mmCIF file of C-alpha atoms in Angstrom:
data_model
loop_
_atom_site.group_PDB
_atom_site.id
_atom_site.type_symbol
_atom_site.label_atom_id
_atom_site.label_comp_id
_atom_site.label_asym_id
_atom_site.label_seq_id
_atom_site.Cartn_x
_atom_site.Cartn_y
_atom_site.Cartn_z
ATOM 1 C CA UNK A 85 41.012 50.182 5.553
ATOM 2 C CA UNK A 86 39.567 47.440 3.158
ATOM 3 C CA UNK A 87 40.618 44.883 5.615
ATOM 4 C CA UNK A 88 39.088 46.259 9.033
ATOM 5 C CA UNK A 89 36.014 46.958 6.964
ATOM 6 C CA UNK A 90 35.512 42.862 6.063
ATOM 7 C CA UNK A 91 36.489 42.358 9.596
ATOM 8 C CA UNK A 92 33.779 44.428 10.867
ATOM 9 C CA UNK A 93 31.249 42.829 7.739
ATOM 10 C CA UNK A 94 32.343 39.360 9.241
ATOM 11 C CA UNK A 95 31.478 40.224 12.857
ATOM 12 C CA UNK A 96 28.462 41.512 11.792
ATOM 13 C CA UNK A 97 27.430 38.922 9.988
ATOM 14 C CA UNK A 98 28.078 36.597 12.744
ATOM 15 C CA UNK A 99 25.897 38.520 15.187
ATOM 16 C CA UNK A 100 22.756 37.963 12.848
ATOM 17 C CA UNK A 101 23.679 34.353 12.466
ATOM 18 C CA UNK A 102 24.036 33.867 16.412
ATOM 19 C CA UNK A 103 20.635 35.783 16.380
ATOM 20 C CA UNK A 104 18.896 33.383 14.027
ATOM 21 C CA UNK A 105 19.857 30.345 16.219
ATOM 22 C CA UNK A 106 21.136 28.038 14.258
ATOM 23 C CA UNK A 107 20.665 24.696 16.462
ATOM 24 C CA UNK A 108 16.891 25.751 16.379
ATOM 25 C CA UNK A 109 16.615 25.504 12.707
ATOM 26 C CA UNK A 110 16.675 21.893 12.499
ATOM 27 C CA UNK A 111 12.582 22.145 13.634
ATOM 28 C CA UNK A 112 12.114 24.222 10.012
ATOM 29 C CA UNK A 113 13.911 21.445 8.122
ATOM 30 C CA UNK A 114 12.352 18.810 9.212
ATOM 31 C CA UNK A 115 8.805 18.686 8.765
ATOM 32 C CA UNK A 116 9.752 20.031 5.359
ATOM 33 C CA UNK A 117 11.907 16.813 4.439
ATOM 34 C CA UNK A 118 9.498 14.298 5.707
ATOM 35 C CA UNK A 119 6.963 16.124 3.559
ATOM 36 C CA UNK A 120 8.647 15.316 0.612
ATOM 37 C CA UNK A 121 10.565 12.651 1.460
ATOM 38 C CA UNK A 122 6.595 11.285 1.712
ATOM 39 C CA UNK A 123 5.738 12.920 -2.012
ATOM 40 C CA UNK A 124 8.496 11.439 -3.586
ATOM 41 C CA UNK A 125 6.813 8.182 -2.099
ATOM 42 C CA UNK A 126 4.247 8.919 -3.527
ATOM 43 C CA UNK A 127 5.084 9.827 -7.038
ATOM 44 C CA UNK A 128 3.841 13.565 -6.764
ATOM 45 C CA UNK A 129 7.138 15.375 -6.041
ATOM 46 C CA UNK A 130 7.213 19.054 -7.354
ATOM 47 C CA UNK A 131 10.441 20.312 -7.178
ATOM 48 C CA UNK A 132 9.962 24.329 -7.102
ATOM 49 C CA UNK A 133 7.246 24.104 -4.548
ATOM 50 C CA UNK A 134 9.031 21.879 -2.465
ATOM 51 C CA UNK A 135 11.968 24.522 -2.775
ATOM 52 C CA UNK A 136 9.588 27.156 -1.459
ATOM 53 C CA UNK A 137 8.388 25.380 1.055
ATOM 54 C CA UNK A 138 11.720 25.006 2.493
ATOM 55 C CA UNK A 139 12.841 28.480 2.060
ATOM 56 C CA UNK A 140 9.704 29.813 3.543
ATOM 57 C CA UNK A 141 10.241 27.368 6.653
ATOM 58 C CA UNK A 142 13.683 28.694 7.516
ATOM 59 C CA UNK A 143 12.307 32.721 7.113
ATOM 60 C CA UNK A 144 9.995 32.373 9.053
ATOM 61 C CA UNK A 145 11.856 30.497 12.082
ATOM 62 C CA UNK A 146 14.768 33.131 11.682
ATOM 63 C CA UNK A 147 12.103 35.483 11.962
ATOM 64 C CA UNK A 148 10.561 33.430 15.102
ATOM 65 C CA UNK A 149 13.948 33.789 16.874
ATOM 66 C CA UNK A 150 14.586 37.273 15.795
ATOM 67 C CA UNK A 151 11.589 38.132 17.255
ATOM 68 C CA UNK A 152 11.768 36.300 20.157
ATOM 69 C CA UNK A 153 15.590 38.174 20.511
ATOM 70 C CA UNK A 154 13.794 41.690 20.754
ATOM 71 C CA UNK A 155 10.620 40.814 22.138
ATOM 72 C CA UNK A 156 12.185 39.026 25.480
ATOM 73 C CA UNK A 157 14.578 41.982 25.701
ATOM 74 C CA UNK A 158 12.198 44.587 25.413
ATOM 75 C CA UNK A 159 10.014 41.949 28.006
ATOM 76 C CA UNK A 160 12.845 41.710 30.507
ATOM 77 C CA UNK A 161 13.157 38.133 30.187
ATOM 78 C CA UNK A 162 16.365 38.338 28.944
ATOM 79 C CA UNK A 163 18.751 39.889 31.373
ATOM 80 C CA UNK A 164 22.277 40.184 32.353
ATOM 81 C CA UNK A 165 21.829 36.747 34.675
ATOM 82 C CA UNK A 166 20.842 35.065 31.809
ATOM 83 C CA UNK A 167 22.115 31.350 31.253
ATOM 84 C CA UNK A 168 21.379 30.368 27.829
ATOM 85 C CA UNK A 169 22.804 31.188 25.120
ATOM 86 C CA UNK A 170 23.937 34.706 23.998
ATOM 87 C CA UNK A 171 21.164 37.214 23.096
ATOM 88 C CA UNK A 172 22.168 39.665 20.730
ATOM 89 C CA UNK A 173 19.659 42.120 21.964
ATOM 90 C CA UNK A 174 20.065 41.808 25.560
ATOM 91 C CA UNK A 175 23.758 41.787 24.851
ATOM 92 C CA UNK A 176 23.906 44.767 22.985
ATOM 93 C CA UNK A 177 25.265 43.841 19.779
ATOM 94 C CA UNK A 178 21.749 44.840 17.885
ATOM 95 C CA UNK A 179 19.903 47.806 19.061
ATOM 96 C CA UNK A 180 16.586 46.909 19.548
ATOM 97 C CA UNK A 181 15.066 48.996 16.932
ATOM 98 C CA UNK A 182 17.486 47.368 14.266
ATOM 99 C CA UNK A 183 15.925 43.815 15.343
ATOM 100 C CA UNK A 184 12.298 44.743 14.794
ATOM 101 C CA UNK A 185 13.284 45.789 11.391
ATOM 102 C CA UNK A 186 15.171 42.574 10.739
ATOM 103 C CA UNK A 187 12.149 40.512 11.959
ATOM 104 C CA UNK A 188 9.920 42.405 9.692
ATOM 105 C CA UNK A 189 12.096 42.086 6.598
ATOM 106 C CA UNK A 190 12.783 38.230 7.064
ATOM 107 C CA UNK A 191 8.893 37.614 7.600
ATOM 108 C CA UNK A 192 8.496 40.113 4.791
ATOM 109 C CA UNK A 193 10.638 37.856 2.461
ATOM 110 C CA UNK A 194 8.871 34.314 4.165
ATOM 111 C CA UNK A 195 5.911 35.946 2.108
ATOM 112 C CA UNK A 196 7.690 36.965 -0.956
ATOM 113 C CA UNK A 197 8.796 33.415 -0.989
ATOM 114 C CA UNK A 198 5.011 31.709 -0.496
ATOM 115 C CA UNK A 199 3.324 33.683 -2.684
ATOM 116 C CA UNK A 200 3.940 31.091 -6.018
ATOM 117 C CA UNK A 201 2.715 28.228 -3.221
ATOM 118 C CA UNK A 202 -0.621 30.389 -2.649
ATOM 119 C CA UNK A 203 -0.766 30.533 -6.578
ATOM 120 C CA UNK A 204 -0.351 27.062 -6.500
ATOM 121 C CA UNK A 205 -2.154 25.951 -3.481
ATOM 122 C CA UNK A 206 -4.863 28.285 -3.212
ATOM 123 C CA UNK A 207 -6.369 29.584 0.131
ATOM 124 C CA UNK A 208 -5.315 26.648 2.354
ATOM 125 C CA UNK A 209 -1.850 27.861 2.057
ATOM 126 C CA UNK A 210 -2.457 31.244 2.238
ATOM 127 C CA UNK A 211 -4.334 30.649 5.682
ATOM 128 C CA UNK A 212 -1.259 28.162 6.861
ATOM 129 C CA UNK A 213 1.008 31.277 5.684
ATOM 130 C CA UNK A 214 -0.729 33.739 7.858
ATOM 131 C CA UNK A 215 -1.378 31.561 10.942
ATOM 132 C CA UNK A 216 2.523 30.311 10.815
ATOM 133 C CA UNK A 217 3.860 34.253 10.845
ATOM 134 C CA UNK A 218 0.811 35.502 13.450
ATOM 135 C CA UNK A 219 1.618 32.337 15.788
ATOM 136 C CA UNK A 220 4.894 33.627 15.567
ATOM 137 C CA UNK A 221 5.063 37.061 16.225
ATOM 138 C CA UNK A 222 2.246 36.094 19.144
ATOM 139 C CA UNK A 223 4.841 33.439 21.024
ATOM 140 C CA UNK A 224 6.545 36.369 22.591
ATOM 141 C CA UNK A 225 4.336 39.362 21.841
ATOM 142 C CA UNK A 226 3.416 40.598 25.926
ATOM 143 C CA UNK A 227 1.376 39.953 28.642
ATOM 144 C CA UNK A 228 -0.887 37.417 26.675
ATOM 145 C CA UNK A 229 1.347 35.894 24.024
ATOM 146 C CA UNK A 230 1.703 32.226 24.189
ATOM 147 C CA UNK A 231 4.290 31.683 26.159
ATOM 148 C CA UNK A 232 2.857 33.728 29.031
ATOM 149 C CA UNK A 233 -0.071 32.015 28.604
ATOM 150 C CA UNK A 234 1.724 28.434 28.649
ATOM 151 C CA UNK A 235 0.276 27.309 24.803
ATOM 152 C CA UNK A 236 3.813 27.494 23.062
ATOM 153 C CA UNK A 237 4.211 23.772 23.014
ATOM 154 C CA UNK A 238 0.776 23.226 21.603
ATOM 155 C CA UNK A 239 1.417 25.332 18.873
ATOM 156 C CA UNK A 240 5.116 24.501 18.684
ATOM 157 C CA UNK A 241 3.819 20.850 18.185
ATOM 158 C CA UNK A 242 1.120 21.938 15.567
ATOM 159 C CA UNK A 243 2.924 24.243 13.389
ATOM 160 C CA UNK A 244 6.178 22.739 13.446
ATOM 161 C CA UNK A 245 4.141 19.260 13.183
ATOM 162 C CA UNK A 246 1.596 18.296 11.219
ATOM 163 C CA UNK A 247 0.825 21.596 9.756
ATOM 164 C CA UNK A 248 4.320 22.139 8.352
ATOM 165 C CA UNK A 249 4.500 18.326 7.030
ATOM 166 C CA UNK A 250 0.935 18.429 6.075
ATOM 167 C CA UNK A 251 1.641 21.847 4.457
ATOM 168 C CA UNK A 252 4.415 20.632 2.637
ATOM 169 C CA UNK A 253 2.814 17.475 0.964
ATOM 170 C CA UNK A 254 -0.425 19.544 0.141
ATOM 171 C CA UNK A 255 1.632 22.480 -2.081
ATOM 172 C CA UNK A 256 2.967 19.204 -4.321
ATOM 173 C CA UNK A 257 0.423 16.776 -4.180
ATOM 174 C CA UNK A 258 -2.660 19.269 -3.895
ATOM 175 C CA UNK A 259 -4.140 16.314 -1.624
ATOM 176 C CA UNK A 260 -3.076 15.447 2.126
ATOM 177 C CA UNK A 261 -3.277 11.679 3.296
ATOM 178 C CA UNK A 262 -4.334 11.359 6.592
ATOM 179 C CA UNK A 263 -0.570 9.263 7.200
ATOM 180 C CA UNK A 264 1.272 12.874 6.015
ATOM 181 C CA UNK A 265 -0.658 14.375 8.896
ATOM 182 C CA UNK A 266 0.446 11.631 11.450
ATOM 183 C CA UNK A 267 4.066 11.534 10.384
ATOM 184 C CA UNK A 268 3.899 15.201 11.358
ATOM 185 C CA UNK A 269 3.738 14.466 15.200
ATOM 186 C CA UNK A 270 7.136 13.232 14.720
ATOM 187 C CA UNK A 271 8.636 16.731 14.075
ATOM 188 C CA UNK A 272 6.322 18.240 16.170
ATOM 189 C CA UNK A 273 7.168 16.052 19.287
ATOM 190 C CA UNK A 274 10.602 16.600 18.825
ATOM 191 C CA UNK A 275 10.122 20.534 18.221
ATOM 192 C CA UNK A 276 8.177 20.429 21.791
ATOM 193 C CA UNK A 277 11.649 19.102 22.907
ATOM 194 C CA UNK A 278 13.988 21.489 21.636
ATOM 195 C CA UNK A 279 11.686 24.133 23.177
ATOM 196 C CA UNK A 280 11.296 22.320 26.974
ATOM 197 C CA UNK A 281 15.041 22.326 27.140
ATOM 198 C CA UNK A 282 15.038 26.262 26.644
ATOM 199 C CA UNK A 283 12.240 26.618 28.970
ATOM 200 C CA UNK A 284 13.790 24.198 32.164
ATOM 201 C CA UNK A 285 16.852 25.797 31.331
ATOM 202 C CA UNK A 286 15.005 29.110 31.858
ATOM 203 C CA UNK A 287 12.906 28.962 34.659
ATOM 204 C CA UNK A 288 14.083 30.811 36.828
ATOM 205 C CA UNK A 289 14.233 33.727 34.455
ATOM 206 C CA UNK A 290 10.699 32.980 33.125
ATOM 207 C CA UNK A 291 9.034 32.694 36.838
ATOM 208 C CA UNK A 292 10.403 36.094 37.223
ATOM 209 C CA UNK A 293 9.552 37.988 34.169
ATOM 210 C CA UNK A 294 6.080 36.671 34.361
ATOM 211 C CA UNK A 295 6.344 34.224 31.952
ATOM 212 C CA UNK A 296 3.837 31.006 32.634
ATOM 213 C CA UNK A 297 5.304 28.470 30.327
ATOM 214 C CA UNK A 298 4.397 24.719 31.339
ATOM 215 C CA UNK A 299 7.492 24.281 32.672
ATOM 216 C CA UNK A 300 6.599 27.360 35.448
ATOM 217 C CA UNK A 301 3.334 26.394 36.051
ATOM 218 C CA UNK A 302 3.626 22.443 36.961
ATOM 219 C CA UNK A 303 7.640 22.290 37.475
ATOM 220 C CA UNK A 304 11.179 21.430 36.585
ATOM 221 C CA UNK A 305 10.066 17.781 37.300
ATOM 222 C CA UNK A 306 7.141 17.668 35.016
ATOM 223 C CA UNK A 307 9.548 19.632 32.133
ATOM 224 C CA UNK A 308 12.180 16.842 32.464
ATOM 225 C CA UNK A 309 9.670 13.691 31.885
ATOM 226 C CA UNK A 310 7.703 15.298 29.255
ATOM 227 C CA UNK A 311 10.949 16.141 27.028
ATOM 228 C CA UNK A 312 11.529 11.953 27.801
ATOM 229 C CA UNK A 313 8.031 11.554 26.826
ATOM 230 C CA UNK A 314 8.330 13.655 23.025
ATOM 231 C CA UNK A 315 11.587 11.714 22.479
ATOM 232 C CA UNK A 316 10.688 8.505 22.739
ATOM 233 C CA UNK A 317 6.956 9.333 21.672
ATOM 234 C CA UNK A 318 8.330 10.156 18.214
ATOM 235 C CA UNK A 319 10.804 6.888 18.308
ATOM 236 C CA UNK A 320 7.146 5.182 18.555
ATOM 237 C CA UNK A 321 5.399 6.800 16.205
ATOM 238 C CA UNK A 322 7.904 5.773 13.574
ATOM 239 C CA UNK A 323 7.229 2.870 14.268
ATOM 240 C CA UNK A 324 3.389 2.505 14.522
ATOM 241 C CA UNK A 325 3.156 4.217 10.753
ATOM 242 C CA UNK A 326 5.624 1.788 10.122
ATOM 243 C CA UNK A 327 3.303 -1.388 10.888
ATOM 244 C CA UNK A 328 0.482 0.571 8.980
ATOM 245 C CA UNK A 329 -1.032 2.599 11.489
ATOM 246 C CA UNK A 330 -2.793 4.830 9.282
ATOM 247 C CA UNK A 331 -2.329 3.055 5.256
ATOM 248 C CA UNK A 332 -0.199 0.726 3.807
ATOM 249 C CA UNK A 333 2.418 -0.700 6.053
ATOM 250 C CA UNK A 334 6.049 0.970 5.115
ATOM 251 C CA UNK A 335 8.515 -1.596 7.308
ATOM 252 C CA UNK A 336 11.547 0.833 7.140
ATOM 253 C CA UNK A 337 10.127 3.287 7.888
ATOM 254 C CA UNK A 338 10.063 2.347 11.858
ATOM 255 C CA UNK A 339 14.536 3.104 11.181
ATOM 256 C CA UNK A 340 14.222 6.128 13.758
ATOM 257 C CA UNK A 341 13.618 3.439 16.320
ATOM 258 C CA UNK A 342 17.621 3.177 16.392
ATOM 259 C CA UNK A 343 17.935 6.587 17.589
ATOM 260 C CA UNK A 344 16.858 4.970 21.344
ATOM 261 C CA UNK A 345 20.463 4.914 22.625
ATOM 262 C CA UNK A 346 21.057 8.312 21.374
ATOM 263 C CA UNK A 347 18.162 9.597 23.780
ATOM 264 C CA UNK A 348 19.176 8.088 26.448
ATOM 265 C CA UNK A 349 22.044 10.446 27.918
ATOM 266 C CA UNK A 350 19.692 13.845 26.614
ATOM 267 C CA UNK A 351 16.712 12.727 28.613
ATOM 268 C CA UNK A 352 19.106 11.883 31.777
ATOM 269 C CA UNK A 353 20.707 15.306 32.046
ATOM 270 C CA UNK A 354 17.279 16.816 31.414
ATOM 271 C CA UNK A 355 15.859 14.570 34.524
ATOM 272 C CA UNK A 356 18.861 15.003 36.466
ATOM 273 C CA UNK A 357 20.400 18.226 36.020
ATOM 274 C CA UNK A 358 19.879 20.917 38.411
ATOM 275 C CA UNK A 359 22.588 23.618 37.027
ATOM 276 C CA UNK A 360 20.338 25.536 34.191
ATOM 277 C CA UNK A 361 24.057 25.829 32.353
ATOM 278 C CA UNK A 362 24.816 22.100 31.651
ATOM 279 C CA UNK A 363 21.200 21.977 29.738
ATOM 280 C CA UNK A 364 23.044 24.120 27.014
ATOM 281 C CA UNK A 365 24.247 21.352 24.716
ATOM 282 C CA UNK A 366 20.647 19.535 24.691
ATOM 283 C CA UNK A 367 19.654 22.210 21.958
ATOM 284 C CA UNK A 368 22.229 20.331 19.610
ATOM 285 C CA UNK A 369 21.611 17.009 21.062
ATOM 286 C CA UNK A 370 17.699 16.981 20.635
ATOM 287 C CA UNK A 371 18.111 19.068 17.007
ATOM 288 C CA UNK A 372 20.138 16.617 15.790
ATOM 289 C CA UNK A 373 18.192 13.622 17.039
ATOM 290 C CA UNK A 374 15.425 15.618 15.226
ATOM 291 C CA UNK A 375 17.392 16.093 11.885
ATOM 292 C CA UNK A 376 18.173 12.583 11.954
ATOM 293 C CA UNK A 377 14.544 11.324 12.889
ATOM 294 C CA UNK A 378 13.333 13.212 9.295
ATOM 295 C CA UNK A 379 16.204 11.620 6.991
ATOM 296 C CA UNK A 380 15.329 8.258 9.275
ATOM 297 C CA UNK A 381 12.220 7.984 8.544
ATOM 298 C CA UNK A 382 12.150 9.334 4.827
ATOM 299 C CA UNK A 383 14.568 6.850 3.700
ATOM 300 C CA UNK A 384 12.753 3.944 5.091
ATOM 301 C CA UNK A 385 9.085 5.455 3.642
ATOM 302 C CA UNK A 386 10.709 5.263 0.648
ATOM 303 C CA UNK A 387 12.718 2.000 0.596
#
C-alpha cells in the first residue's frame, strides 16, 4: 500500500515538473545571475534580496508555463496533433480546473516571496512585480492576449531582459547603471529565442487556433533568421559592453563571444528544418547557450 502510494506521489510529482518546463527556466535564471554577477562587480551585493529575486523569477515563470498549459488547452491551441512537447492539460494528466489553481498558488507565492524586495525597494519593484505576473497571465489570456496579438517577443525580450537584470541590480544596489540595463538585452535576446523555436515549431497549430504570433504573420522564413539574429545579437552585445559601450571597459567580459560555434548547428536546423518535430531539442540547445551566456559574461565582468 505504502509503496503504490510513493509511486503514485512520484508520478505526480513528475507531471507538475513536466508542466513547469524545465528547459524554459533557464530565461528566469539568467537575467537574475547577470544581475548580480554585475553587483558583486560592483561592491553592492545583498545576499537575501538577491535570493528573492531569484526565487521570485522561477515562480513566476512556472506560473507563466502553468498558465500557458491551461490557457492553450482551454484555447484549443493545444490539441491531440500537437508536436511539441507533452502538455499536461491537453494530455489529460491535470484537469483543467486543478491547473488554474496551481497557477494561482505559484503566482500567489511569486508575491509572498517579493514582498521583503518591495520593503526594500519601494514602489519600483512593486510596479515590476505586478507588470511581470499581469504580462504573464496576459501572454495566453484569449482573443487579445499577446500572443494573438503577435507582442510576446517584445515583452519576452523586456521582462526577461532588461527589466529582470535591471530589476535585480536595483533591489541590491537601490541604483541601476545604465550598463545593467544594456547587459539585459543579452537575456532578453536569447529569451526571444527560446520562444521563436516554440512558435516555428508551432505554426501550424497557431495559424489554426487563431493565434498571430510573428512567426504566423510574416513566416517560417522570417522566424528562422530572426532566432539567428537574437543569437548572435547577444554574442555581440557581450562584446560591445565589453569594449566599454556604455562605462568602463570590462575586456572579459566579451567571453560569450566563444559560444559562436555552439550557435552554429541551432540556427541551421532552425533555417533548414521543415519537420516541426526535429525543432524539439533547440529548447535545450538555445537554454543552455543562454545559461552559459549569463555565467560567460558574469565571470568576465568580474575578472
Amino acid at each position: 500500500m505504502d509503496d503504490s502510494t510513493n509511486a503514485q506521489d512520484i508520478r505526480q510529482a513528475r507531471v507538475w515538473l513536466w508542466a513547469a518546463r524545465p528547459k524554459t527556466l533557464g530565461a528566469a535564471v539568467a537575467p537574475v545571475l547577470v544581475g548580480t554577477g554585475m553587483a558583486v562587480e560592483a561592491g553592492v551585493w545583498h545576499l537575501p534580496s538577491a535570493a528573492l529575486a531569484l526565487v521570485g523569477a522561477i515562480l513566476i515563470q512556472v506560473g507563466v508555463n502553468y498558465h500557458n498549459d491551461y490557457a492553450d488547452f482551454v484555447q484549443g491551441a493545444d490539441t491531440q496533433d500537437r508536436v511539441g512537447p507533452l502538455r499536461v492539460t491537453q494530455a489529460g494528466l491535470v484537469a483543467p480546473e486543478t491547473m488554474r489553481r496551481a497557477t494561482i498558488l505559484v503566482f500567489g507565492l511569486a508575491v509572498l516571496a517579493g514582498f521583503y524586495l518591495i520593503v526594500r525597494g519601494g514602489w519600483p519593484i512593486l510596479v515590476v512585480g505586478l507588470a511581470s505576473i499581469g504580462a504573464a497571465v496576459w501572454y495566453t489570456a484569449g482573443r487579445y492576449s499577446l500572443a494573438a496579438l503577435g507582442l510576446a517577443d517584445l515583452f519576452v525580450f523586456v521582462f526577461f531582459g532588461p527589466v529582470a537584470v535591471g530589476g535585480t541590480y536595483y533591489v541590491q544596489a537601490l541604483s541601476l547603471p545604465v550598463d545593467v540595463l544594456l547587459a539585459g538585452a543579452g537575456p532578453g535576446l536569447l529569451s526571444i529565442g527560446i520562444l521563436l523555436v516554440n512558435n516555428v515549431r508551432d505554426l501550424a497549430e497557431d495559424r489554426e487556433a487563431g493565434k498571430r504570433t510573428l512567426v504566423v504573420r510574416f513566416g517560417r522564413r522570417f522566424g528562422g533568421v530572426a532566432y539567428g539574429g537574437c543569437l548572435v545579437a547577444a554574442l555581440l552585445l557581450a562584446g560591445g559592453l565589453a569594449a566599454g559601450m556604455a562605462g568602463a571597459p570590462h575586456p572579459w567580459a566579451a567571453l560569450p563571444l566563444v559560444l559562436l560555434p555552439l550557435t552554429i548547428r541551432p540556427i541551421r536546423t532552425m533555417v533548414g528544418t521543415r519537420a516541426p518535430k526535429k525543432l524539439n531539442p533547440l529548447l535545450g540547445a538555445t537554454g543552455r547557450i543562454l545559461m552559459l551566456w549569463a555565467l560567460l559574461f558574469v565571470v568576465g565582468w568580474n575578472l
